[in-house]
Amino acid sequence: MNCNKYTMKSRFFSNLVTQLTILFTLFFSTLSFGQTSCDHYLELYDSYGDGWNNASLNIIVGTTTYGPITLASGGSFTQTFQAVDGDDISVEWVADGSWPGEISFQFRANDGSNLGPLYSGLAVGSTTLVGTASCPNCLAPGNVQIAGITSSTADVSFVDGNSVIANNYEIEYGPGGFTQGTGTTFTTTSSPTGISGLTPGTTYDLYIRTVCGTGNESPWSVPTSFTTSLICPVTNGTYCYDNASTEWINVVVVN
């Protein structure tokens, strides 16, 4: 009898059984305890438009804390964060900053609906339960980005967090603040995708949703805003003037 050969076979089958056991455990753990995570949103506002002036908060999702989060400048900003379906979402107010009366914020669920009220005036160190995370079975695209913006075109990219391949994605866009259902819509099967025929110097809002199957669409994403560039005027041509009076002016041409 070849003992070395027998030992090698024993080790092979032992390792195989171990690997199958791990795969079996992971598979059934996923079936039993698998949870879906999806994007949720925190919209930060400052009424004066100069940021939060060192005020900050933490987002608590289940047992995980994200933060500190602040509005560094400007009047608004949307912070995206992941939450598992069924997790409690809470907010911890960390610091008031210089002008706490200017500050407010709103949590939103994956479908863009309000999660809790519009918050303001929380006490430093306090923790407030906002609500419960909810993820649909067909997730809206996340990490929506607008790049390559010109006076009439833009490129849209996004990430699909679904485990199955989507049929397609619906995109709707229109002038900033437009009512959904009245904008321009089209479908695409891939990211990135291009938009053309835009108006120069115009701010647009863009929404996108996933079509997972017939009659199974995700909620629309929260709006993503972008502004097309201006077209510079022609700097050469024929110019007429009146000899009755002469006035010298300095002209700066920006190309």
PDB file of C-alpha atoms in Angstrom:
ATOM      1  CA  MET A   1       0.000   0.000   0.000  1.00  0.00           C
ATOM      2  CA  ASN A   2       1.283   3.480  -0.912  1.00  0.00           C
ATOM      3  CA  CYS A   3       0.872   5.470   2.343  1.00  0.00           C
ATOM      4  CA  ASN A   4       2.094   8.760   0.833  1.00  0.00           C
ATOM      5  CA  LYS A   5      -0.492   8.527  -1.939  1.00  0.00           C
ATOM      6  CA  TYR A   6      -3.229   7.731   0.582  1.00  0.00           C
ATOM      7  CA  THR A   7      -2.210  10.685   2.764  1.00  0.00           C
ATOM      8  CA  MET A   8      -2.306  13.082  -0.195  1.00  0.00           C
ATOM      9  CA  LYS A   9      -5.786  11.850  -1.173  1.00  0.00           C
ATOM     10  CA  SER A  10      -6.999  12.227   2.413  1.00  0.00           C
ATOM     11  CA  ARG A  11      -5.740  15.797   2.592  1.00  0.00           C
ATOM     12  CA  PHE A  12      -7.308  16.593  -0.788  1.00  0.00           C
ATOM     13  CA  PHE A  13     -10.743  15.340   0.250  1.00  0.00           C
ATOM     14  CA  SER A  14     -10.427  16.975   3.665  1.00  0.00           C
ATOM     15  CA  ASN A  15      -9.674  20.356   2.046  1.00  0.00           C
ATOM     16  CA  LEU A  16     -12.498  19.860  -0.450  1.00  0.00           C
ATOM     17  CA  VAL A  17     -14.985  19.119   2.327  1.00  0.00           C
ATOM     18  CA  THR A  18     -13.802  22.180   4.250  1.00  0.00           C
ATOM     19  CA  GLN A  19     -14.231  24.449   1.214  1.00  0.00           C
ATOM     20  CA  LEU A  20     -17.671  23.026   0.429  1.00  0.00           C
ATOM     21  CA  THR A  21     -18.684  23.509   4.058  1.00  0.00           C
ATOM     22  CA  ILE A  22     -17.627  27.169   3.921  1.00  0.00           C
ATOM     23  CA  LEU A  23     -19.505  27.727   0.658  1.00  0.00           C
ATOM     24  CA  PHE A  24     -22.570  25.920   2.035  1.00  0.00           C
ATOM     25  CA  THR A  25     -22.501  28.042   5.192  1.00  0.00           C
ATOM     26  CA  LEU A  26     -22.102  31.317   3.291  1.00  0.00           C
ATOM     27  CA  PHE A  27     -24.858  30.378   0.842  1.00  0.00           C
ATOM     28  CA  PHE A  28     -27.444  29.503   3.458  1.00  0.00           C
ATOM     29  CA  SER A  29     -26.387  32.361   5.716  1.00  0.00           C
ATOM     30  CA  THR A  30     -27.081  34.678   2.787  1.00  0.00           C
ATOM     31  CA  LEU A  31     -30.466  33.081   2.220  1.00  0.00           C
ATOM     32  CA  SER A  32     -31.406  33.304   5.875  1.00  0.00           C
ATOM     33  CA  PHE A  33     -29.767  36.515   6.926  1.00  0.00           C
ATOM     34  CA  GLY A  34     -28.890  38.243   3.636  1.00  0.00           C
ATOM     35  CA  GLN A  35     -29.813  41.910   3.710  1.00  0.00           C
ATOM     36  CA  THR A  36     -30.100  44.486   0.982  1.00  0.00           C
ATOM     37  CA  SER A  37     -28.361  47.834   1.346  1.00  0.00           C
ATOM     38  CA  CYS A  38     -29.112  50.921  -0.708  1.00  0.00           C
ATOM     39  CA  ASP A  39     -28.447  54.647  -0.938  1.00  0.00           C
ATOM     40  CA  HIS A  40     -30.118  57.001   1.509  1.00  0.00           C
ATOM     41  CA  TYR A  41     -29.635  60.753   1.546  1.00  0.00           C
ATOM     42  CA  LEU A  42     -28.997  63.624   3.947  1.00  0.00           C
ATOM     43  CA  GLU A  43     -29.639  67.118   2.585  1.00  0.00           C
ATOM     44  CA  LEU A  44     -27.782  69.896   4.436  1.00  0.00           C
ATOM     45  CA  TYR A  45     -29.049  73.499   4.265  1.00  0.00           C
ATOM     46  CA  ASP A  46     -27.720  76.888   5.335  1.00  0.00           C
ATOM     47  CA  SER A  47     -30.112  79.828   5.000  1.00  0.00           C
ATOM     48  CA  TYR A  48     -27.335  82.430   4.690  1.00  0.00           C
ATOM     49  CA  GLY A  49     -25.406  80.402   2.111  1.00  0.00           C
ATOM     50  CA  ASP A  50     -21.983  80.400   3.750  1.00  0.00           C
ATOM     51  CA  GLY A  51     -21.827  76.826   5.047  1.00  0.00           C
ATOM     52  CA  TRP A  52     -22.251  75.554   8.588  1.00  0.00           C
ATOM     53  CA  ASN A  53     -19.327  77.448  10.154  1.00  0.00           C
ATOM     54  CA  ASN A  54     -17.914  74.429  12.038  1.00  0.00           C
ATOM     55  CA  ALA A  55     -21.266  72.887  12.995  1.00  0.00           C
ATOM     56  CA  SER A  56     -21.393  69.125  12.390  1.00  0.00           C
ATOM     57  CA  LEU A  57     -23.360  65.935  12.939  1.00  0.00           C
ATOM     58  CA  ASN A  58     -22.942  62.164  12.835  1.00  0.00           C
ATOM     59  CA  ILE A  59     -25.206  59.706  11.018  1.00  0.00           C
ATOM     60  CA  ILE A  60     -25.746  56.467  12.946  1.00  0.00           C
ATOM     61  CA  VAL A  61     -26.931  53.504  10.837  1.00  0.00           C
ATOM     62  CA  GLY A  62     -27.527  50.427  12.968  1.00  0.00           C
ATOM     63  CA  THR A  63     -24.298  50.229  14.967  1.00  0.00           C
ATOM     64  CA  THR A  64     -22.154  52.147  12.456  1.00  0.00           C
ATOM     65  CA  THR A  65     -21.388  55.862  12.815  1.00  0.00           C
ATOM     66  CA  TYR A  66     -20.559  58.091   9.823  1.00  0.00           C
ATOM     67  CA  GLY A  67     -19.092  61.520  10.459  1.00  0.00           C
ATOM     68  CA  PRO A  68     -18.537  64.152  11.432  1.00  0.00           C
ATOM     69  CA  ILE A  69     -20.480  65.608   8.491  1.00  0.00           C
ATOM     70  CA  THR A  70     -20.710  69.319   7.756  1.00  0.00           C
ATOM     71  CA  LEU A  71     -21.596  71.792   5.011  1.00  0.00           C
ATOM     72  CA  ALA A  72     -18.209  73.285   4.185  1.00  0.00           C
ATOM     73  CA  SER A  73     -19.558  76.166   2.090  1.00  0.00           C
ATOM     74  CA  GLY A  74     -22.589  77.295   0.128  1.00  0.00           C
ATOM     75  CA  GLY A  75     -26.283  76.903   0.843  1.00  0.00           C
ATOM     76  CA  SER A  76     -26.908  73.197   0.333  1.00  0.00           C
ATOM     77  CA  PHE A  77     -25.277  69.818  -0.158  1.00  0.00           C
ATOM     78  CA  THR A  78     -26.547  66.228  -0.411  1.00  0.00           C
ATOM     79  CA  GLN A  79     -24.621  63.517   1.443  1.00  0.00           C
ATOM     80  CA  THR A  80     -25.245  59.942   0.249  1.00  0.00           C
ATOM     81  CA  PHE A  81     -24.854  57.035   2.670  1.00  0.00           C
ATOM     82  CA  GLN A  82     -25.570  53.298   2.650  1.00  0.00           C
ATOM     83  CA  ALA A  83     -28.180  51.716   4.924  1.00  0.00           C
ATOM     84  CA  VAL A  84     -29.342  48.109   5.207  1.00  0.00           C
ATOM     85  CA  ASP A  85     -33.064  47.461   4.851  1.00  0.00           C
ATOM     86  CA  GLY A  86     -34.601  47.587   8.349  1.00  0.00           C
ATOM     87  CA  ASP A  87     -31.714  49.422  10.039  1.00  0.00           C
ATOM     88  CA  ASP A  88     -32.504  52.266  12.416  1.00  0.00           C
ATOM     89  CA  ILE A  89     -31.136  55.619  11.244  1.00  0.00           C
ATOM     90  CA  SER A  90     -30.303  58.226  13.890  1.00  0.00           C
ATOM     91  CA  VAL A  91     -28.581  61.601  13.962  1.00  0.00           C
ATOM     92  CA  GLU A  92     -26.163  62.807  16.625  1.00  0.00           C
ATOM     93  CA  TRP A  93     -25.687  66.569  16.799  1.00  0.00           C
ATOM     94  CA  VAL A  94     -21.964  67.125  17.417  1.00  0.00           C
ATOM     95  CA  ALA A  95     -21.365  70.901  17.356  1.00  0.00           C
ATOM     96  CA  ASP A  96     -23.429  74.090  16.910  1.00  0.00           C
ATOM     97  CA  GLY A  97     -20.822  76.169  15.087  1.00  0.00           C
ATOM     98  CA  SER A  98     -20.986  79.965  14.897  1.00  0.00           C
ATOM     99  CA  TRP A  99     -24.495  80.433  13.484  1.00  0.00           C
ATOM    100  CA  PRO A 100     -26.745  77.493  14.468  1.00  0.00           C
ATOM    101  CA  GLY A 101     -29.908  79.443  13.634  1.00  0.00           C
ATOM    102  CA  GLU A 102     -29.077  79.223   9.912  1.00  0.00           C
ATOM    103  CA  ILE A 103     -28.828  75.425   9.902  1.00  0.00           C
ATOM    104  CA  SER A 104     -31.359  72.745   8.948  1.00  0.00           C
ATOM    105  CA  PHE A 105     -31.226  69.287   7.389  1.00  0.00           C
ATOM    106  CA  GLN A 106     -33.520  66.634   5.930  1.00  0.00           C
ATOM    107  CA  PHE A 107     -33.055  62.865   5.622  1.00  0.00           C
ATOM    108  CA  ARG A 108     -34.513  61.114   2.580  1.00  0.00           C
ATOM    109  CA  ALA A 109     -35.193  57.454   1.849  1.00  0.00           C
ATOM    110  CA  ASN A 110     -33.966  55.633  -1.260  1.00  0.00           C
ATOM    111  CA  ASP A 111     -37.080  56.688  -3.170  1.00  0.00           C
ATOM    112  CA  GLY A 112     -36.493  60.352  -2.327  1.00  0.00           C
ATOM    113  CA  SER A 113     -39.358  60.599   0.188  1.00  0.00           C
ATOM    114  CA  ASN A 114     -38.837  62.419   3.484  1.00  0.00           C
ATOM    115  CA  LEU A 115     -37.419  60.317   6.306  1.00  0.00           C
ATOM    116  CA  GLY A 116     -38.340  62.182   9.469  1.00  0.00           C
ATOM    117  CA  PRO A 117     -39.032  65.929   9.661  1.00  0.00           C
ATOM    118  CA  LEU A 118     -36.880  68.885   8.650  1.00  0.00           C
ATOM    119  CA  TYR A 119     -34.459  69.128  11.570  1.00  0.00           C
ATOM    120  CA  SER A 120     -32.976  72.240  13.205  1.00  0.00           C
ATOM    121  CA  GLY A 121     -32.020  73.420  16.678  1.00  0.00           C
ATOM    122  CA  LEU A 122     -30.901  70.061  18.107  1.00  0.00           C
ATOM    123  CA  ALA A 123     -28.970  70.071  21.378  1.00  0.00           C
ATOM    124  CA  VAL A 124     -25.235  69.352  21.238  1.00  0.00           C
ATOM    125  CA  GLY A 125     -24.572  65.728  22.194  1.00  0.00           C
ATOM    126  CA  SER A 126     -28.170  64.626  21.605  1.00  0.00           C
ATOM    127  CA  THR A 127     -29.068  61.576  19.497  1.00  0.00           C
ATOM    128  CA  THR A 128     -32.408  61.489  17.668  1.00  0.00           C
ATOM    129  CA  LEU A 129     -34.007  58.498  15.924  1.00  0.00           C
ATOM    130  CA  VAL A 130     -34.852  59.563  12.374  1.00  0.00           C
ATOM    131  CA  GLY A 131     -36.535  56.438  11.022  1.00  0.00           C
ATOM    132  CA  THR A 132     -35.989  53.002   9.504  1.00  0.00           C
ATOM    133  CA  ALA A 133     -34.061  52.278   6.313  1.00  0.00           C
ATOM    134  CA  SER A 134     -36.110  50.873   3.464  1.00  0.00           C
ATOM    135  CA  CYS A 135     -34.686  49.359   0.275  1.00  0.00           C
ATOM    136  CA  PRO A 136     -36.912  48.365  -2.675  1.00  0.00           C
ATOM    137  CA  ASN A 137     -36.322  45.105  -4.557  1.00  0.00           C
ATOM    138  CA  CYS A 138     -35.284  47.185  -7.589  1.00  0.00           C
ATOM    139  CA  LEU A 139     -32.728  49.787  -6.573  1.00  0.00           C
ATOM    140  CA  ALA A 140     -32.328  53.226  -8.100  1.00  0.00           C
ATOM    141  CA  PRO A 141     -28.904  53.912  -9.646  1.00  0.00           C
ATOM    142  CA  GLY A 142     -26.387  55.493  -7.294  1.00  0.00           C
ATOM    143  CA  ASN A 143     -23.347  57.754  -7.586  1.00  0.00           C
ATOM    144  CA  VAL A 144     -24.910  59.729 -10.447  1.00  0.00           C
ATOM    145  CA  GLN A 145     -22.247  61.993 -11.971  1.00  0.00           C
ATOM    146  CA  ILE A 146     -22.368  64.598 -14.748  1.00  0.00           C
ATOM    147  CA  ALA A 147     -19.108  65.199 -16.652  1.00  0.00           C
ATOM    148  CA  GLY A 148     -17.882  66.471 -20.008  1.00  0.00           C
ATOM    149  CA  ILE A 149     -20.277  69.415 -19.851  1.00  0.00           C
ATOM    150  CA  THR A 150     -20.270  71.758 -22.866  1.00  0.00           C
ATOM    151  CA  SER A 151     -22.720  74.405 -24.053  1.00  0.00           C
ATOM    152  CA  SER A 152     -25.027  71.753 -25.540  1.00  0.00           C
ATOM    153  CA  THR A 153     -23.929  68.292 -24.306  1.00  0.00           C
ATOM    154  CA  ALA A 154     -23.144  66.376 -21.118  1.00  0.00           C
ATOM    155  CA  ASP A 155     -22.185  62.825 -20.121  1.00  0.00           C
ATOM    156  CA  VAL A 156     -24.097  60.957 -17.404  1.00  0.00           C
ATOM    157  CA  SER A 157     -22.575  58.080 -15.428  1.00  0.00           C
ATOM    158  CA  PHE A 158     -24.071  56.001 -12.624  1.00  0.00           C
ATOM    159  CA  VAL A 159     -23.668  52.771 -10.666  1.00  0.00           C
ATOM    160  CA  ASP A 160     -26.271  49.994 -10.592  1.00  0.00           C
ATOM    161  CA  GLY A 161     -26.382  48.307  -7.180  1.00  0.00           C
ATOM    162  CA  ASN A 162     -28.790  45.541  -8.195  1.00  0.00           C
ATOM    163  CA  SER A 163     -27.651  41.923  -8.230  1.00  0.00           C
ATOM    164  CA  VAL A 164     -29.371  41.211 -11.567  1.00  0.00           C
ATOM    165  CA  ILE A 165     -28.782  42.894 -14.918  1.00  0.00           C
ATOM    166  CA  ALA A 166     -31.353  45.615 -15.572  1.00  0.00           C
ATOM    167  CA  ASN A 167     -33.429  45.753 -18.743  1.00  0.00           C
ATOM    168  CA  ASN A 168     -32.539  49.437 -19.136  1.00  0.00           C
ATOM    169  CA  TYR A 169     -32.429  52.780 -17.350  1.00  0.00           C
ATOM    170  CA  GLU A 170     -34.829  55.685 -17.802  1.00  0.00           C
ATOM    171  CA  ILE A 171     -33.460  59.230 -17.642  1.00  0.00           C
ATOM    172  CA  GLU A 172     -35.537  62.400 -17.418  1.00  0.00           C
ATOM    173  CA  TYR A 173     -34.093  65.907 -17.433  1.00  0.00           C
ATOM    174  CA  GLY A 174     -35.316  69.475 -17.715  1.00  0.00           C
ATOM    175  CA  PRO A 175     -34.671  73.048 -16.561  1.00  0.00           C
ATOM    176  CA  GLY A 176     -33.862  73.358 -12.863  1.00  0.00           C
ATOM    177  CA  GLY A 177     -36.968  72.854 -10.713  1.00  0.00           C
ATOM    178  CA  PHE A 178     -39.067  71.289 -13.492  1.00  0.00           C
ATOM    179  CA  THR A 179     -41.971  68.992 -12.589  1.00  0.00           C
ATOM    180  CA  GLN A 180     -41.231  65.333 -13.265  1.00  0.00           C
ATOM    181  CA  GLY A 181     -43.301  64.017 -16.127  1.00  0.00           C
ATOM    182  CA  THR A 182     -42.854  67.223 -18.129  1.00  0.00           C
ATOM    183  CA  GLY A 183     -39.142  66.820 -18.922  1.00  0.00           C
ATOM    184  CA  THR A 184     -37.245  65.141 -21.738  1.00  0.00           C
ATOM    185  CA  THR A 185     -36.930  61.364 -21.312  1.00  0.00           C
ATOM    186  CA  PHE A 186     -34.889  58.621 -22.950  1.00  0.00           C
ATOM    187  CA  THR A 187     -33.620  55.140 -22.120  1.00  0.00           C
ATOM    188  CA  THR A 188     -30.133  53.689 -22.084  1.00  0.00           C
ATOM    189  CA  THR A 189     -28.654  50.276 -21.382  1.00  0.00           C
ATOM    190  CA  SER A 190     -25.226  51.373 -20.207  1.00  0.00           C
ATOM    191  CA  SER A 191     -23.215  53.918 -18.273  1.00  0.00           C
ATOM    192  CA  PRO A 192     -21.922  56.433 -19.223  1.00  0.00           C
ATOM    193  CA  THR A 193     -24.384  57.845 -21.708  1.00  0.00           C
ATOM    194  CA  GLY A 194     -24.568  61.198 -23.478  1.00  0.00           C
ATOM    195  CA  ILE A 195     -27.137  63.993 -23.643  1.00  0.00           C
ATOM    196  CA  SER A 196     -27.227  66.474 -26.537  1.00  0.00           C
ATOM    197  CA  GLY A 197     -29.343  69.408 -27.684  1.00  0.00           C
ATOM    198  CA  LEU A 198     -29.001  71.312 -24.394  1.00  0.00           C
ATOM    199  CA  THR A 199     -29.353  75.097 -24.133  1.00  0.00           C
ATOM    200  CA  PRO A 200     -26.180  77.092 -23.347  1.00  0.00           C
ATOM    201  CA  GLY A 201     -25.891  78.678 -19.907  1.00  0.00           C
ATOM    202  CA  THR A 202     -28.817  76.705 -18.478  1.00  0.00           C
ATOM    203  CA  THR A 203     -29.139  74.777 -15.212  1.00  0.00           C
ATOM    204  CA  TYR A 204     -30.735  71.344 -15.525  1.00  0.00           C
ATOM    205  CA  ASP A 205     -32.067  68.760 -13.060  1.00  0.00           C
ATOM    206  CA  LEU A 206     -31.665  65.093 -13.993  1.00  0.00           C
ATOM    207  CA  TYR A 207     -33.410  62.000 -12.610  1.00  0.00           C
ATOM    208  CA  ILE A 208     -32.695  58.340 -13.365  1.00  0.00           C
ATOM    209  CA  ARG A 209     -34.331  55.032 -12.463  1.00  0.00           C
ATOM    210  CA  THR A 210     -33.657  51.350 -13.103  1.00  0.00           C
ATOM    211  CA  VAL A 211     -36.048  49.136 -15.079  1.00  0.00           C
ATOM    212  CA  CYS A 212     -35.381  45.712 -13.545  1.00  0.00           C
ATOM    213  CA  GLY A 213     -38.159  44.042 -15.528  1.00  0.00           C
ATOM    214  CA  THR A 214     -41.621  44.592 -16.935  1.00  0.00           C
ATOM    215  CA  GLY A 215     -43.606  46.487 -14.322  1.00  0.00           C
ATOM    216  CA  ASN A 216     -40.660  46.471 -11.901  1.00  0.00           C
ATOM    217  CA  GLU A 217     -39.038  49.897 -11.854  1.00  0.00           C
ATOM    218  CA  SER A 218     -36.957  51.441  -9.107  1.00  0.00           C
ATOM    219  CA  PRO A 219     -37.853  54.762  -7.510  1.00  0.00           C
ATOM    220  CA  TRP A 220     -36.442  57.785  -9.286  1.00  0.00           C
ATOM    221  CA  SER A 221     -33.097  58.994  -7.965  1.00  0.00           C
ATOM    222  CA  VAL A 222     -32.831  62.321  -6.187  1.00  0.00           C
ATOM    223  CA  PRO A 223     -32.163  65.104  -8.724  1.00  0.00           C
ATOM    224  CA  THR A 224     -28.638  65.782  -9.918  1.00  0.00           C
ATOM    225  CA  SER A 225     -28.074  69.360 -11.087  1.00  0.00           C
ATOM    226  CA  PHE A 226     -25.619  70.701 -13.659  1.00  0.00           C
ATOM    227  CA  THR A 227     -25.183  73.879 -15.709  1.00  0.00           C
ATOM    228  CA  THR A 228     -24.160  74.054 -19.355  1.00  0.00           C
ATOM    229  CA  SER A 229     -21.426  76.468 -20.387  1.00  0.00           C
ATOM    230  CA  LEU A 230     -21.973  79.726 -22.242  1.00  0.00           C
ATOM    231  CA  ILE A 231     -21.074  80.288 -25.894  1.00  0.00           C
ATOM    232  CA  CYS A 232     -18.526  83.077 -26.325  1.00  0.00           C
ATOM    233  CA  PRO A 233     -19.628  85.769 -28.807  1.00  0.00           C
ATOM    234  CA  VAL A 234     -17.880  86.240 -32.147  1.00  0.00           C
ATOM    235  CA  THR A 235     -15.016  88.707 -31.663  1.00  0.00           C
ATOM    236  CA  ASN A 236     -14.507  89.758 -35.298  1.00  0.00           C
ATOM    237  CA  GLY A 237     -16.898  91.521 -37.648  1.00  0.00           C
ATOM    238  CA  THR A 238     -17.957  94.960 -38.919  1.00  0.00           C
ATOM    239  CA  TYR A 239     -18.524  97.712 -36.362  1.00  0.00           C
ATOM    240  CA  CYS A 240     -19.992 101.177 -37.022  1.00  0.00           C
ATOM    241  CA  TYR A 241     -19.400 104.312 -34.956  1.00  0.00           C
ATOM    242  CA  ASP A 242     -20.557 107.926 -34.816  1.00  0.00           C
ATOM    243  CA  ASN A 243     -17.897 110.631 -35.377  1.00  0.00           C
ATOM    244  CA  ALA A 244     -19.906 113.152 -33.356  1.00  0.00           C
ATOM    245  CA  SER A 245     -18.378 111.936 -30.106  1.00  0.00           C
ATOM    246  CA  THR A 246     -15.590 109.583 -29.164  1.00  0.00           C
ATOM    247  CA  GLU A 247     -15.297 107.509 -25.999  1.00  0.00           C
ATOM    248  CA  TRP A 248     -12.502 105.063 -25.281  1.00  0.00           C
ATOM    249  CA  ILE A 249     -13.378 101.894 -23.387  1.00  0.00           C
ATOM    250  CA  ASN A 250     -11.320  98.866 -22.403  1.00  0.00           C
ATOM    251  CA  VAL A 251     -12.639  95.564 -23.688  1.00  0.00           C
ATOM    252  CA  VAL A 252     -11.484  92.211 -22.334  1.00  0.00           C
ATOM    253  CA  VAL A 253     -12.256  89.205 -24.530  1.00  0.00           C
ATOM    254  CA  VAL A 254     -12.538  85.887 -22.676  1.00  0.00           C
ATOM    255  CA  ASN A 255     -12.157  82.847 -24.915  1.00  0.00           C
TER     256      ASN A 255
END
